[in-house]
Amino acid sequence: VEISRCFVRMNTSTTTSTIMCLRKYSGTGLLNNVRIINNIFEGGYYGIQLYAGTGTGTNQYGTNIVIDSNIIRDQYSCATYLYYADFKSVSYNTILSRTANTTTTWYGLRFNYCNYYANANKVHQRANAITNPYLIYNNYVAYYNATNRSLLSNNELMGYSTTASYGIYNSYAAVDVFHNSVYMKGTG
């Protein structure tokens, strides 16, 4: 399956968690051999929410998934919310927060129970009202169903905070982090 050259526009001021540009529900089987490339996902609570797999056991991750060269912008809570996946690539994406009508906590690339190669993404927080950003969030990355460590390289991350701020957040994550540029300003 390939999703390519689409412009998906949702409400850019919504705060409703059921509104998102692209979603694969949890508990609906495995997502394998999918390419999401060269699209624009604008607005919604989430930009892309994928529960690619069904759990952390053997053969429960979605595989051979590519999310490349997309523009994902103006989401309320989370640009990408990714679960139970073995990504071939998550690269060359431009991810931009809202500039108005924001929440205080925002996620750019959010990986939960995933393995990945992520290269040359741009994640920019554009609103000072977001005081607790997670530009890249790694939780149990390369922890289950991994033959190698995940790779996070050559990404550009820009954010602002007056409280806790995370350019790259790692929890139980076996990730090699190379040549990323992280700029966080503010008092946090």
PDB file of C-alpha atoms in Angstrom:
ATOM      1  CA  VAL A   1       0.000   0.000   0.000  1.00  0.00           C
ATOM      2  CA  GLU A   2       1.288   3.473  -0.830  1.00  0.00           C
ATOM      3  CA  ILE A   3      -0.182   6.792   0.250  1.00  0.00           C
ATOM      4  CA  SER A   4       1.521   9.446  -1.844  1.00  0.00           C
ATOM      5  CA  ARG A   5       1.031  13.038  -2.982  1.00  0.00           C
ATOM      6  CA  CYS A   6      -2.096  13.652  -0.903  1.00  0.00           C
ATOM      7  CA  PHE A   7      -3.106  16.790   0.962  1.00  0.00           C
ATOM      8  CA  VAL A   8      -5.123  15.807   4.038  1.00  0.00           C
ATOM      9  CA  ARG A   9      -6.495  18.827   5.869  1.00  0.00           C
ATOM     10  CA  MET A  10      -8.362  18.626   9.162  1.00  0.00           C
ATOM     11  CA  ASN A  11      -9.521  21.398  11.460  1.00  0.00           C
ATOM     12  CA  THR A  12      -6.400  23.392  12.425  1.00  0.00           C
ATOM     13  CA  SER A  13      -7.897  24.673  15.677  1.00  0.00           C
ATOM     14  CA  THR A  14      -9.485  21.475  17.036  1.00  0.00           C
ATOM     15  CA  THR A  15      -8.777  20.195  20.532  1.00  0.00           C
ATOM     16  CA  THR A  16     -10.802  16.990  20.035  1.00  0.00           C
ATOM     17  CA  SER A  17      -8.721  13.817  20.348  1.00  0.00           C
ATOM     18  CA  THR A  18     -10.710  11.827  17.783  1.00  0.00           C
ATOM     19  CA  ILE A  19      -9.821  14.144  14.902  1.00  0.00           C
ATOM     20  CA  MET A  20      -6.670  13.113  13.028  1.00  0.00           C
ATOM     21  CA  CYS A  21      -5.334  13.089   9.484  1.00  0.00           C
ATOM     22  CA  LEU A  22      -4.317   9.423   9.242  1.00  0.00           C
ATOM     23  CA  ARG A  23      -5.124   6.664  11.723  1.00  0.00           C
ATOM     24  CA  LYS A  24      -4.792   2.920  12.102  1.00  0.00           C
ATOM     25  CA  TYR A  25      -6.603   1.798  15.252  1.00  0.00           C
ATOM     26  CA  SER A  26      -5.142  -0.525  17.854  1.00  0.00           C
ATOM     27  CA  GLY A  27      -6.440  -4.079  17.880  1.00  0.00           C
ATOM     28  CA  THR A  28      -7.064  -4.169  14.107  1.00  0.00           C
ATOM     29  CA  GLY A  29      -4.228  -6.464  13.047  1.00  0.00           C
ATOM     30  CA  LEU A  30      -0.764  -5.884  11.608  1.00  0.00           C
ATOM     31  CA  LEU A  31       0.195  -3.113   9.221  1.00  0.00           C
ATOM     32  CA  ASN A  32       2.908  -4.334   6.833  1.00  0.00           C
ATOM     33  CA  ASN A  33       4.476  -3.058   3.612  1.00  0.00           C
ATOM     34  CA  VAL A  34       3.117   0.490   3.730  1.00  0.00           C
ATOM     35  CA  ARG A  35       4.730   3.621   2.283  1.00  0.00           C
ATOM     36  CA  ILE A  36       3.510   7.062   3.346  1.00  0.00           C
ATOM     37  CA  ILE A  37       5.532   9.447   1.193  1.00  0.00           C
ATOM     38  CA  ASN A  38       5.411  13.015  -0.085  1.00  0.00           C
ATOM     39  CA  ASN A  39       2.118  14.070   1.543  1.00  0.00           C
ATOM     40  CA  ILE A  40       0.874  17.052   3.524  1.00  0.00           C
ATOM     41  CA  PHE A  41      -0.994  16.277   6.757  1.00  0.00           C
ATOM     42  CA  GLU A  42      -2.416  19.464   8.246  1.00  0.00           C
ATOM     43  CA  GLY A  43      -4.371  20.022  11.451  1.00  0.00           C
ATOM     44  CA  GLY A  44      -6.197  17.638  13.746  1.00  0.00           C
ATOM     45  CA  TYR A  45      -5.340  16.470  17.238  1.00  0.00           C
ATOM     46  CA  TYR A  46      -2.820  13.993  15.758  1.00  0.00           C
ATOM     47  CA  GLY A  47      -1.273  14.056  12.319  1.00  0.00           C
ATOM     48  CA  ILE A  48      -0.441  10.364  11.920  1.00  0.00           C
ATOM     49  CA  GLN A  49      -1.468   7.831  14.551  1.00  0.00           C
ATOM     50  CA  LEU A  50      -0.443   4.270  13.707  1.00  0.00           C
ATOM     51  CA  TYR A  51      -0.842   1.216  15.883  1.00  0.00           C
ATOM     52  CA  ALA A  52       1.053  -0.864  13.324  1.00  0.00           C
ATOM     53  CA  GLY A  53       1.149  -4.000  15.467  1.00  0.00           C
ATOM     54  CA  THR A  54      -0.714  -5.766  18.209  1.00  0.00           C
ATOM     55  CA  GLY A  55       1.850  -5.982  21.021  1.00  0.00           C
ATOM     56  CA  THR A  56       5.474  -6.618  21.950  1.00  0.00           C
ATOM     57  CA  GLY A  57       5.595 -10.381  21.333  1.00  0.00           C
ATOM     58  CA  THR A  58       7.317 -12.147  18.454  1.00  0.00           C
ATOM     59  CA  ASN A  59       5.644 -11.370  15.115  1.00  0.00           C
ATOM     60  CA  GLN A  60       3.407  -8.723  16.694  1.00  0.00           C
ATOM     61  CA  TYR A  61       5.071  -5.644  15.155  1.00  0.00           C
ATOM     62  CA  GLY A  62       4.044  -4.123  11.852  1.00  0.00           C
ATOM     63  CA  THR A  63       6.988  -4.276   9.428  1.00  0.00           C
ATOM     64  CA  ASN A  64       8.441  -2.671   6.321  1.00  0.00           C
ATOM     65  CA  ILE A  65       6.782   0.705   6.954  1.00  0.00           C
ATOM     66  CA  VAL A  66       8.117   3.941   5.450  1.00  0.00           C
ATOM     67  CA  ILE A  67       7.116   7.483   6.461  1.00  0.00           C
ATOM     68  CA  ASP A  68       9.259   9.770   4.296  1.00  0.00           C
ATOM     69  CA  SER A  69       9.265  13.263   2.788  1.00  0.00           C
ATOM     70  CA  ASN A  70       5.974  14.427   4.319  1.00  0.00           C
ATOM     71  CA  ILE A  71       4.950  17.775   5.766  1.00  0.00           C
ATOM     72  CA  ILE A  72       3.075  17.221   9.035  1.00  0.00           C
ATOM     73  CA  ARG A  73       1.898  20.481  10.557  1.00  0.00           C
ATOM     74  CA  ASP A  74      -0.482  22.256  12.897  1.00  0.00           C
ATOM     75  CA  GLN A  75      -1.558  19.340  15.129  1.00  0.00           C
ATOM     76  CA  TYR A  76      -2.832  20.058  18.634  1.00  0.00           C
ATOM     77  CA  SER A  77      -1.113  17.311  20.637  1.00  0.00           C
ATOM     78  CA  CYS A  78       1.124  15.122  18.521  1.00  0.00           C
ATOM     79  CA  ALA A  79       2.360  15.216  14.933  1.00  0.00           C
ATOM     80  CA  THR A  80       3.191  11.485  14.811  1.00  0.00           C
ATOM     81  CA  TYR A  81       2.044   8.885  17.350  1.00  0.00           C
ATOM     82  CA  LEU A  82       3.593   5.555  16.412  1.00  0.00           C
ATOM     83  CA  TYR A  83       3.206   2.180  18.153  1.00  0.00           C
ATOM     84  CA  TYR A  84       4.406  -1.426  17.682  1.00  0.00           C
ATOM     85  CA  ALA A  85       6.311  -0.965  14.435  1.00  0.00           C
ATOM     86  CA  ASP A  86       9.541  -1.917  12.764  1.00  0.00           C
ATOM     87  CA  PHE A  87      10.032   1.087  10.484  1.00  0.00           C
ATOM     88  CA  LYS A  88      12.232   0.776   7.439  1.00  0.00           C
ATOM     89  CA  SER A  89      12.534   4.567   7.422  1.00  0.00           C
ATOM     90  CA  VAL A  90      11.069   7.676   9.038  1.00  0.00           C
ATOM     91  CA  SER A  91      13.082  10.312   7.203  1.00  0.00           C
ATOM     92  CA  TYR A  92      13.067  13.667   5.384  1.00  0.00           C
ATOM     93  CA  ASN A  93       9.841  14.775   7.067  1.00  0.00           C
ATOM     94  CA  THR A  94       9.116  18.368   8.081  1.00  0.00           C
ATOM     95  CA  ILE A  95       7.115  18.535  11.303  1.00  0.00           C
ATOM     96  CA  LEU A  96       5.775  21.876  12.523  1.00  0.00           C
ATOM     97  CA  SER A  97       3.721  22.643  15.626  1.00  0.00           C
ATOM     98  CA  ARG A  98       0.785  24.996  15.602  1.00  0.00           C
ATOM     99  CA  THR A  99       1.420  28.678  16.120  1.00  0.00           C
ATOM    100  CA  ALA A 100      -1.885  29.359  17.938  1.00  0.00           C
ATOM    101  CA  ASN A 101      -4.538  27.446  19.914  1.00  0.00           C
ATOM    102  CA  THR A 102      -1.941  25.080  21.363  1.00  0.00           C
ATOM    103  CA  THR A 103      -1.682  22.841  24.377  1.00  0.00           C
ATOM    104  CA  THR A 104       1.256  23.068  26.795  1.00  0.00           C
ATOM    105  CA  THR A 105       2.662  19.616  25.878  1.00  0.00           C
ATOM    106  CA  TRP A 106       3.387  18.746  22.241  1.00  0.00           C
ATOM    107  CA  TYR A 107       5.143  15.803  20.565  1.00  0.00           C
ATOM    108  CA  GLY A 108       6.858  15.912  17.186  1.00  0.00           C
ATOM    109  CA  LEU A 109       8.006  12.345  16.458  1.00  0.00           C
ATOM    110  CA  ARG A 110       6.625  10.027  19.129  1.00  0.00           C
ATOM    111  CA  PHE A 111       7.850   6.417  19.018  1.00  0.00           C
ATOM    112  CA  ASN A 112       6.423   3.821  21.437  1.00  0.00           C
ATOM    113  CA  TYR A 113       7.596   0.211  21.168  1.00  0.00           C
ATOM    114  CA  CYS A 114       9.210   0.770  17.779  1.00  0.00           C
ATOM    115  CA  ASN A 115      12.417   0.051  15.904  1.00  0.00           C
ATOM    116  CA  TYR A 116      13.485   2.577  13.319  1.00  0.00           C
ATOM    117  CA  TYR A 117      15.915   4.404  11.078  1.00  0.00           C
ATOM    118  CA  ALA A 118      15.160   8.150  11.271  1.00  0.00           C
ATOM    119  CA  ASN A 119      17.283  10.534   9.233  1.00  0.00           C
ATOM    120  CA  ALA A 120      17.131  14.189   8.181  1.00  0.00           C
ATOM    121  CA  ASN A 121      13.792  15.123   9.741  1.00  0.00           C
ATOM    122  CA  LYS A 122      13.051  18.722  10.716  1.00  0.00           C
ATOM    123  CA  VAL A 123      10.969  19.124  13.872  1.00  0.00           C
ATOM    124  CA  HIS A 124      10.153  22.723  14.790  1.00  0.00           C
ATOM    125  CA  GLN A 125       8.067  23.933  17.706  1.00  0.00           C
ATOM    126  CA  ARG A 126       6.636  27.271  16.574  1.00  0.00           C
ATOM    127  CA  ALA A 127       4.600  28.442  19.601  1.00  0.00           C
ATOM    128  CA  ASN A 128       5.959  29.683  22.920  1.00  0.00           C
ATOM    129  CA  ALA A 129       2.677  28.612  24.565  1.00  0.00           C
ATOM    130  CA  ILE A 130       3.930  25.028  24.246  1.00  0.00           C
ATOM    131  CA  THR A 131       5.987  24.939  27.434  1.00  0.00           C
ATOM    132  CA  ASN A 132       6.673  21.199  27.640  1.00  0.00           C
ATOM    133  CA  PRO A 133       7.777  19.969  24.207  1.00  0.00           C
ATOM    134  CA  TYR A 134       9.061  16.529  23.259  1.00  0.00           C
ATOM    135  CA  LEU A 135      10.519  17.050  19.802  1.00  0.00           C
ATOM    136  CA  ILE A 136      11.544  13.383  19.512  1.00  0.00           C
ATOM    137  CA  TYR A 137      10.167  10.961  22.091  1.00  0.00           C
ATOM    138  CA  ASN A 138      11.555   7.414  22.333  1.00  0.00           C
ATOM    139  CA  ASN A 139       9.878   4.915  24.662  1.00  0.00           C
ATOM    140  CA  TYR A 140      10.937   1.244  24.491  1.00  0.00           C
ATOM    141  CA  VAL A 141      12.695   1.781  21.175  1.00  0.00           C
ATOM    142  CA  ALA A 142      14.731  -1.206  19.926  1.00  0.00           C
ATOM    143  CA  TYR A 143      13.742  -2.935  23.150  1.00  0.00           C
ATOM    144  CA  TYR A 144      11.448  -5.624  21.734  1.00  0.00           C
ATOM    145  CA  ASN A 145      11.704  -7.465  18.404  1.00  0.00           C
ATOM    146  CA  ALA A 146      14.946  -5.713  17.489  1.00  0.00           C
ATOM    147  CA  THR A 147      17.905  -7.242  15.710  1.00  0.00           C
ATOM    148  CA  ASN A 148      19.803  -3.929  15.760  1.00  0.00           C
ATOM    149  CA  ARG A 149      19.783  -0.655  17.618  1.00  0.00           C
ATOM    150  CA  SER A 150      17.663   2.128  16.127  1.00  0.00           C
ATOM    151  CA  LEU A 151      19.382   5.047  14.406  1.00  0.00           C
ATOM    152  CA  LEU A 152      18.538   8.740  14.835  1.00  0.00           C
ATOM    153  CA  SER A 153      20.779  10.845  12.602  1.00  0.00           C
ATOM    154  CA  ASN A 154      21.078  14.242  10.919  1.00  0.00           C
ATOM    155  CA  ASN A 155      17.816  15.625  12.322  1.00  0.00           C
ATOM    156  CA  GLU A 156      17.153  19.318  12.966  1.00  0.00           C
ATOM    157  CA  LEU A 157      15.204  20.010  16.162  1.00  0.00           C
ATOM    158  CA  MET A 158      14.140  23.472  17.339  1.00  0.00           C
ATOM    159  CA  GLY A 159      12.077  24.216  20.437  1.00  0.00           C
ATOM    160  CA  TYR A 160      11.263  26.554  23.310  1.00  0.00           C
ATOM    161  CA  SER A 161      10.384  25.940  26.935  1.00  0.00           C
ATOM    162  CA  THR A 162       9.846  27.617  30.266  1.00  0.00           C
ATOM    163  CA  THR A 163       9.552  24.281  32.121  1.00  0.00           C
ATOM    164  CA  ALA A 164      10.801  20.811  31.224  1.00  0.00           C
ATOM    165  CA  SER A 165      11.909  20.525  27.628  1.00  0.00           C
ATOM    166  CA  TYR A 166      13.183  17.626  25.599  1.00  0.00           C
ATOM    167  CA  GLY A 167      14.867  17.874  22.247  1.00  0.00           C
ATOM    168  CA  ILE A 168      15.385  14.092  22.339  1.00  0.00           C
ATOM    169  CA  TYR A 169      13.754  12.058  25.102  1.00  0.00           C
ATOM    170  CA  ASN A 170      14.861   8.436  25.620  1.00  0.00           C
ATOM    171  CA  SER A 171      13.322   5.911  28.005  1.00  0.00           C
ATOM    172  CA  TYR A 172      14.322   2.257  27.632  1.00  0.00           C
ATOM    173  CA  ALA A 173      15.691   3.125  24.212  1.00  0.00           C
ATOM    174  CA  ALA A 174      18.611   1.504  22.405  1.00  0.00           C
ATOM    175  CA  VAL A 175      19.163   4.316  19.926  1.00  0.00           C
ATOM    176  CA  ASP A 176      22.366   5.457  18.253  1.00  0.00           C
ATOM    177  CA  VAL A 177      22.160   9.258  18.056  1.00  0.00           C
ATOM    178  CA  PHE A 178      24.534  10.837  15.536  1.00  0.00           C
ATOM    179  CA  HIS A 179      24.951  14.297  13.977  1.00  0.00           C
ATOM    180  CA  ASN A 180      21.660  15.820  15.116  1.00  0.00           C
ATOM    181  CA  SER A 181      21.248  19.568  15.642  1.00  0.00           C
ATOM    182  CA  VAL A 182      19.163  20.462  18.687  1.00  0.00           C
ATOM    183  CA  TYR A 183      18.342  24.057  19.623  1.00  0.00           C
ATOM    184  CA  MET A 184      16.210  24.661  22.706  1.00  0.00           C
ATOM    185  CA  LYS A 185      15.663  28.186  23.954  1.00  0.00           C
ATOM    186  CA  GLY A 186      13.811  29.571  26.955  1.00  0.00           C
ATOM    187  CA  THR A 187      14.240  29.191  30.698  1.00  0.00           C
ATOM    188  CA  GLY A 188      13.325  25.495  31.076  1.00  0.00           C
TER     189      GLY A 188
END
